[in-house]
Amino acid sequence: MIAQVIVDIAAKQTDRIFEYHVPDELADIEIGSRVYVPFGPRKLQGFVVGLTDSSEYKGELKDLLLVVDEMPPLTKELVQLSDDLSKDIFSYRISILKAMLPSVMRANYHKILQPADEQAANLPIFQGDPLDLNQAMDPKLAGQVRKLLANKQAKVEYIIENRAKSKTENQYELLVDKDEYIKIYNTLRQNAVKQKQLLMDVIENFDQYPKRQKQLEQDAQVNGATLTNAVKRGWLKKNEVEVYRDPLKDESNFVAKKIELNLQQQDALSKISQSILQTENKTFLLEGITGSGKTEVYLHAIARTLDFGKTALMLVPEISLTPQMVSQVKARFGQEVAVLHSGLSEGERYDEWRKIRQGKTKVVVGARSAIFAPLTNIGLIIIDEEHESSYKQETEPRYHARDVAIWRSNFNHCPLVLGSATPSLASRARAQKNVYQLLTLTQRANKKQLPQVNLIDLKQVQFAGSQFDLSVGLVEAIRNRLEKREQVILMLNRRGFANFMLCRECGFVLKCPNCDLSLTMHKDSQSMQCHYCGYTTQIPYRCPNCQSSQIRFLGTGTQKVQEELLELIPNARILRMDVDTTRRKGSYKKILDSFANHEADILLGTQMIAKGLDFPNVTLVGVVNADTGLWVPDYNSSERTFELLTQVSGRAGRAEKTGEVLIQTYNPEHYAIKLAQTQDYEQFYRYEMRVRHMGNYPPYFYTVLISIASKNEQVAAKEAFKIRRQLQGNLNKDTIILGPTPSAISRLKNQYYYQILVKYKKEDNLNKLLHQIQDDAQGVKKYGLNIYIDKEPERIL
Ligand code: ADP
Ligand code: ZN
Ligand code: ZN
């Protein structure tokens, strides 16, 4: 047998299949297995992507060295997906294959070969210690390792966070039937108290076995010695079983609400259910205003899927949304649920992932990368808040989870549900053309009106304090709510204290030495920080340029607004939620739980508080500055502003009490802000489509962004012009090529960026051409040039 292997080096020369002969001991190898192979003078890891009986290759094939994991980490589906995706997104196949695994399973992690039992541990190869796998790859040793694995005398383990990972526990199994145990019991001496207790538990709770050691010790009131003795006498059999770290253990007390769907929800559900039962690979766009009960529709659809004997995969945007959503899913489906998101420790992630791979869960909830979950028998895929830009990965491999979801829905013949109050223009346009089926929920589930939204024109108002951040109107409204013991959500989409330091003598602005960005002052950590690369320095007291003490800190951030609020409303209890307060694992949940328990009056945060939160006692939502994203020079800045304002407005008045929203802005006439005030998505969609049409932007055109980066600005520019010429000669007349231009932030982490944007309607040759450009880039990489190709970029900055 011959194995086709993709090896673990991301480079053009190696991004293809290499063939190896499979030695007999490894005959149970499967597609999706991870292997060690000889590669030139090196030993590398790789993935088996195919198995054949014959090869075109004339020379003699080398032998595979080793199969790493007991169970192939990737399913056949995922292997095939990696192939199709690599053709579509300009990523090396190996990068995609690795992105499909939890981080602990990627190559650079330390792996050891652990003896399976004491007998094995005494073999010469171990000499009492586990073996470091990365150092065990000379052919002779590899042969031995292979045999050990084949005979189940050893297994491969990962070293995670300095402790051996998969946790195990002892479990005791019964060996004879109940009558036998009664007989044994009757033969015991009077003073064999502990043994009697143990056997009594066996007899009385015969059906509860096998039992875990802890449980058994507790139930029978015996200790380990009694159990060991019982094993020796042949009464019980001891097994080691894996225990999984359980990231959801805190959620298990959440009680599921019984809710009857309203007519609109029922209608949406019945259409989705029909697709589930008919195994149709159909995409639905569930457009429902905030609070219309989309979540309820998802949960019912998942239940139908499970009833139908299939599994369900559900994506939610990054973390901030997860606590409440995960609780709900967990409450309905209990132990069947696995979660995958970056808030978990690496060990927890690995455990969850393994549970899925071993087929022990039926529902997976997770953020972007969960779209690669090794779930099989999928009957439904859901993407909540489908418009979220976090579904697109901004680094290699640059995939969009929505596109991967469509692929998997085709592969599994199952429906895909995209849900949002403010669908992406691209998705809404597809629904318009009946590529997706549109389902709408137009009323709030609790029959409450959407909250009243009022704009506060910052050009015309009085400010409440000494700073120019909070208007009298907004502060009065906050005071008023606090008097009624109601709660307030305040959003300011900027963290830190002040955005920049300006010298009034010489005009100097303090910037990051690595990036073309000003440093942000952080009062709590007494530092100036670059929000891009993390560079940190002390807060200056004099101008670093002219030594003048006439320096000012301008702009605003969450820290400053918190300070101002405390000056204006001294008794207000404020929780701040931004990247700075949520770095530690579990801190999101802590802040949200505390706010839910009314231990604070005001939740002040960046856009991470805009979405998905459901607090019944929140009756006022304030937006400190609606304009932060409006003038970003990107084609979708209006869409993002509209979406953010609509989402955050939806946090108000979700229960009995009526809600109000106050939006502070310098641009009350801008259509994105005006239409967010009436929360009229459909009208925004029509207006914005016209704007996109006039500007030749998506969804009327497809886009590809080519970024060229180098430490040497001229080198980047020169290469960029070369690429432009290459494109120009080969593309259609109606295709638009913009640039090269320096990126809006022209220098990041000491690299200068130039970019070319290609806008096209139909280009049969483009994929090939771009692959060519990417391959050529491998050649110039040596000279410090990097080229990134991003299909349908979320940002063109
Ligand atoms: P969305 O995700 O569309 O913003 P949610 O699913 O969070 O909305 O629902 C908003 C609130 O309405 C939740 O508290 C939910 O429990 C409740 N809800 C949903 N459907 C119904 C229904 N049919 N009847 C009563 N309450 C409902
Ligand atoms: Zn100065
Ligand atoms: Zn920087």
mmCIF file of N, CA and C in Angstrom, residues 428-470:
data_model
loop_
_atom_site.group_PDB
_atom_site.id
_atom_site.type_symbol
_atom_site.label_atom_id
_atom_site.label_comp_id
_atom_site.label_asym_id
_atom_site.label_seq_id
_atom_site.Cartn_x
_atom_site.Cartn_y
_atom_site.Cartn_z
ATOM 1 N N ARG A 428 -27.603 39.183 2.288
ATOM 2 C CA ARG A 428 -28.942 39.686 1.995
ATOM 3 C C ARG A 428 -29.170 39.753 0.487
ATOM 4 N N ALA A 429 -28.108 40.112 -0.242
ATOM 5 C CA ALA A 429 -28.226 40.190 -1.697
ATOM 6 C C ALA A 429 -28.441 38.798 -2.293
ATOM 7 N N ARG A 430 -27.796 37.810 -1.722
ATOM 8 C CA ARG A 430 -28.008 36.445 -2.214
ATOM 9 C C ARG A 430 -29.430 35.981 -1.950
ATOM 10 N N ALA A 431 -29.978 36.391 -0.807
ATOM 11 C CA ALA A 431 -31.361 36.027 -0.509
ATOM 12 C C ALA A 431 -32.295 36.697 -1.525
ATOM 13 N N GLN A 432 -31.946 37.929 -1.904
ATOM 14 C CA GLN A 432 -32.726 38.660 -2.892
ATOM 15 C C GLN A 432 -32.809 37.887 -4.210
ATOM 16 N N LYS A 433 -31.702 37.247 -4.538
ATOM 17 C CA LYS A 433 -31.657 36.494 -5.798
ATOM 18 C C LYS A 433 -32.070 35.037 -5.619
ATOM 19 N N ASN A 434 -32.638 34.726 -4.447
ATOM 20 C CA ASN A 434 -33.078 33.363 -4.156
ATOM 21 C C ASN A 434 -31.965 32.317 -4.139
ATOM 22 N N VAL A 435 -30.745 32.757 -3.986
ATOM 23 C CA VAL A 435 -29.662 31.794 -3.765
ATOM 24 C C VAL A 435 -29.811 31.247 -2.347
ATOM 25 N N TYR A 436 -30.174 32.115 -1.411
ATOM 26 C CA TYR A 436 -30.548 31.701 -0.060
ATOM 27 C C TYR A 436 -32.062 31.880 0.070
ATOM 28 N N GLN A 437 -32.664 31.104 0.966
ATOM 29 C CA GLN A 437 -34.077 31.339 1.235
ATOM 30 C C GLN A 437 -34.227 32.273 2.439
ATOM 31 N N LEU A 438 -34.931 33.359 2.226
ATOM 32 C CA LEU A 438 -35.093 34.364 3.284
ATOM 33 C C LEU A 438 -36.231 33.978 4.225
ATOM 34 N N LEU A 439 -35.953 34.003 5.530
ATOM 35 C CA LEU A 439 -36.976 33.793 6.555
ATOM 36 C C LEU A 439 -36.940 35.029 7.451
ATOM 37 N N THR A 440 -38.085 35.628 7.737
ATOM 38 C CA THR A 440 -38.017 36.858 8.535
ATOM 39 C C THR A 440 -38.834 36.762 9.824
ATOM 40 N N LEU A 441 -38.284 37.376 10.858
ATOM 41 C CA LEU A 441 -38.988 37.554 12.130
ATOM 42 C C LEU A 441 -39.063 39.073 12.343
ATOM 43 N N THR A 442 -40.267 39.600 12.298
ATOM 44 C CA THR A 442 -40.382 41.062 12.307
ATOM 45 C C THR A 442 -40.835 41.623 13.650
ATOM 46 N N GLN A 443 -41.199 40.723 14.583
ATOM 47 C CA GLN A 443 -41.656 41.222 15.889
ATOM 48 C C GLN A 443 -40.807 40.687 17.010
ATOM 49 N N ARG A 444 -40.696 41.516 18.044
ATOM 50 C CA ARG A 444 -40.012 41.019 19.233
ATOM 51 C C ARG A 444 -40.861 39.926 19.867
ATOM 52 N N ALA A 445 -40.182 38.918 20.377
ATOM 53 C CA ALA A 445 -40.877 37.742 20.897
ATOM 54 C C ALA A 445 -41.786 38.104 22.064
ATOM 55 N N ASN A 446 -41.380 39.113 22.840
ATOM 56 C CA ASN A 446 -42.192 39.503 23.994
ATOM 57 C C ASN A 446 -43.236 40.561 23.623
ATOM 58 N N LYS A 447 -43.417 40.776 22.314
ATOM 59 C CA LYS A 447 -44.383 41.737 21.778
ATOM 60 C C LYS A 447 -44.085 43.174 22.188
ATOM 61 N N LYS A 448 -42.920 43.422 22.792
ATOM 62 C CA LYS A 448 -42.526 44.782 23.133
ATOM 63 C C LYS A 448 -42.104 45.514 21.859
ATOM 64 N N GLN A 449 -42.336 46.823 21.860
ATOM 65 C CA GLN A 449 -41.819 47.655 20.782
ATOM 66 C C GLN A 449 -40.295 47.643 20.850
ATOM 67 N N LEU A 450 -39.665 47.925 19.714
ATOM 68 C CA LEU A 450 -38.237 48.192 19.762
ATOM 69 C C LEU A 450 -38.054 49.459 20.591
ATOM 70 N N PRO A 451 -36.923 49.600 21.251
ATOM 71 C CA PRO A 451 -36.750 50.785 22.091
ATOM 72 C C PRO A 451 -36.724 52.072 21.265
ATOM 73 N N GLN A 452 -37.150 53.150 21.895
ATOM 74 C CA GLN A 452 -37.084 54.478 21.278
ATOM 75 C C GLN A 452 -35.609 54.890 21.175
ATOM 76 N N VAL A 453 -35.170 55.267 19.985
ATOM 77 C CA VAL A 453 -33.777 55.686 19.817
ATOM 78 C C VAL A 453 -33.722 57.182 19.536
ATOM 79 N N ASN A 454 -32.962 57.921 20.305
ATOM 80 C CA ASN A 454 -32.799 59.356 20.077
ATOM 81 C C ASN A 454 -31.343 59.702 19.818
ATOM 82 N N LEU A 455 -31.143 60.624 18.883
ATOM 83 C CA LEU A 455 -29.790 61.070 18.580
ATOM 84 C C LEU A 455 -29.487 62.337 19.382
ATOM 85 N N ILE A 456 -28.270 62.448 19.862
ATOM 86 C CA ILE A 456 -27.829 63.675 20.526
ATOM 87 C C ILE A 456 -26.732 64.283 19.661
ATOM 88 N N ASP A 457 -27.012 65.469 19.123
ATOM 89 C CA ASP A 457 -26.066 66.128 18.218
ATOM 90 C C ASP A 457 -24.979 66.816 19.039
ATOM 91 N N LEU A 458 -23.801 66.268 19.011
ATOM 92 C CA LEU A 458 -22.726 66.779 19.865
ATOM 93 C C LEU A 458 -22.263 68.180 19.457
ATOM 94 N N LYS A 459 -22.623 68.612 18.247
ATOM 95 C CA LYS A 459 -22.230 69.963 17.825
ATOM 96 C C LYS A 459 -23.037 71.014 18.582
ATOM 97 N N GLN A 460 -24.188 70.594 19.107
ATOM 98 C CA GLN A 460 -25.124 71.569 19.657
ATOM 99 C C GLN A 460 -25.310 71.496 21.171
ATOM 100 N N VAL A 461 -24.750 70.507 21.823
ATOM 101 C CA VAL A 461 -25.140 70.294 23.222
ATOM 102 C C VAL A 461 -24.150 70.876 24.226
ATOM 103 N N GLN A 462 -24.600 70.894 25.446
ATOM 104 C CA GLN A 462 -23.733 71.226 26.568
ATOM 105 C C GLN A 462 -23.147 69.944 27.108
ATOM 106 N N PHE A 463 -21.887 69.995 27.469
ATOM 107 C CA PHE A 463 -21.280 68.812 28.077
ATOM 108 C C PHE A 463 -21.424 68.877 29.589
ATOM 109 N N ALA A 464 -21.529 67.716 30.191
ATOM 110 C CA ALA A 464 -21.852 67.670 31.619
ATOM 111 C C ALA A 464 -20.654 67.976 32.506
ATOM 112 N N GLY A 465 -19.500 67.501 32.129
ATOM 113 C CA GLY A 465 -18.339 67.716 32.989
ATOM 114 C C GLY A 465 -17.321 68.623 32.327
ATOM 115 N N SER A 466 -16.090 68.497 32.757
ATOM 116 C CA SER A 466 -15.035 69.339 32.198
ATOM 117 C C SER A 466 -14.548 68.777 30.865
ATOM 118 N N GLN A 467 -14.886 67.524 30.579
ATOM 119 C CA GLN A 467 -14.421 66.888 29.348
ATOM 120 C C GLN A 467 -15.511 66.942 28.276
ATOM 121 N N PHE A 468 -15.137 66.674 27.046
ATOM 122 C CA PHE A 468 -16.106 66.747 25.954
ATOM 123 C C PHE A 468 -16.574 65.358 25.533
ATOM 124 N N ASP A 469 -16.983 64.586 26.495
ATOM 125 C CA ASP A 469 -17.393 63.221 26.187
ATOM 126 C C ASP A 469 -18.870 62.958 26.461
ATOM 127 N N LEU A 470 -19.366 63.440 27.595
ATOM 128 C CA LEU A 470 -20.716 63.091 28.016
ATOM 129 C C LEU A 470 -21.606 64.325 28.046
#
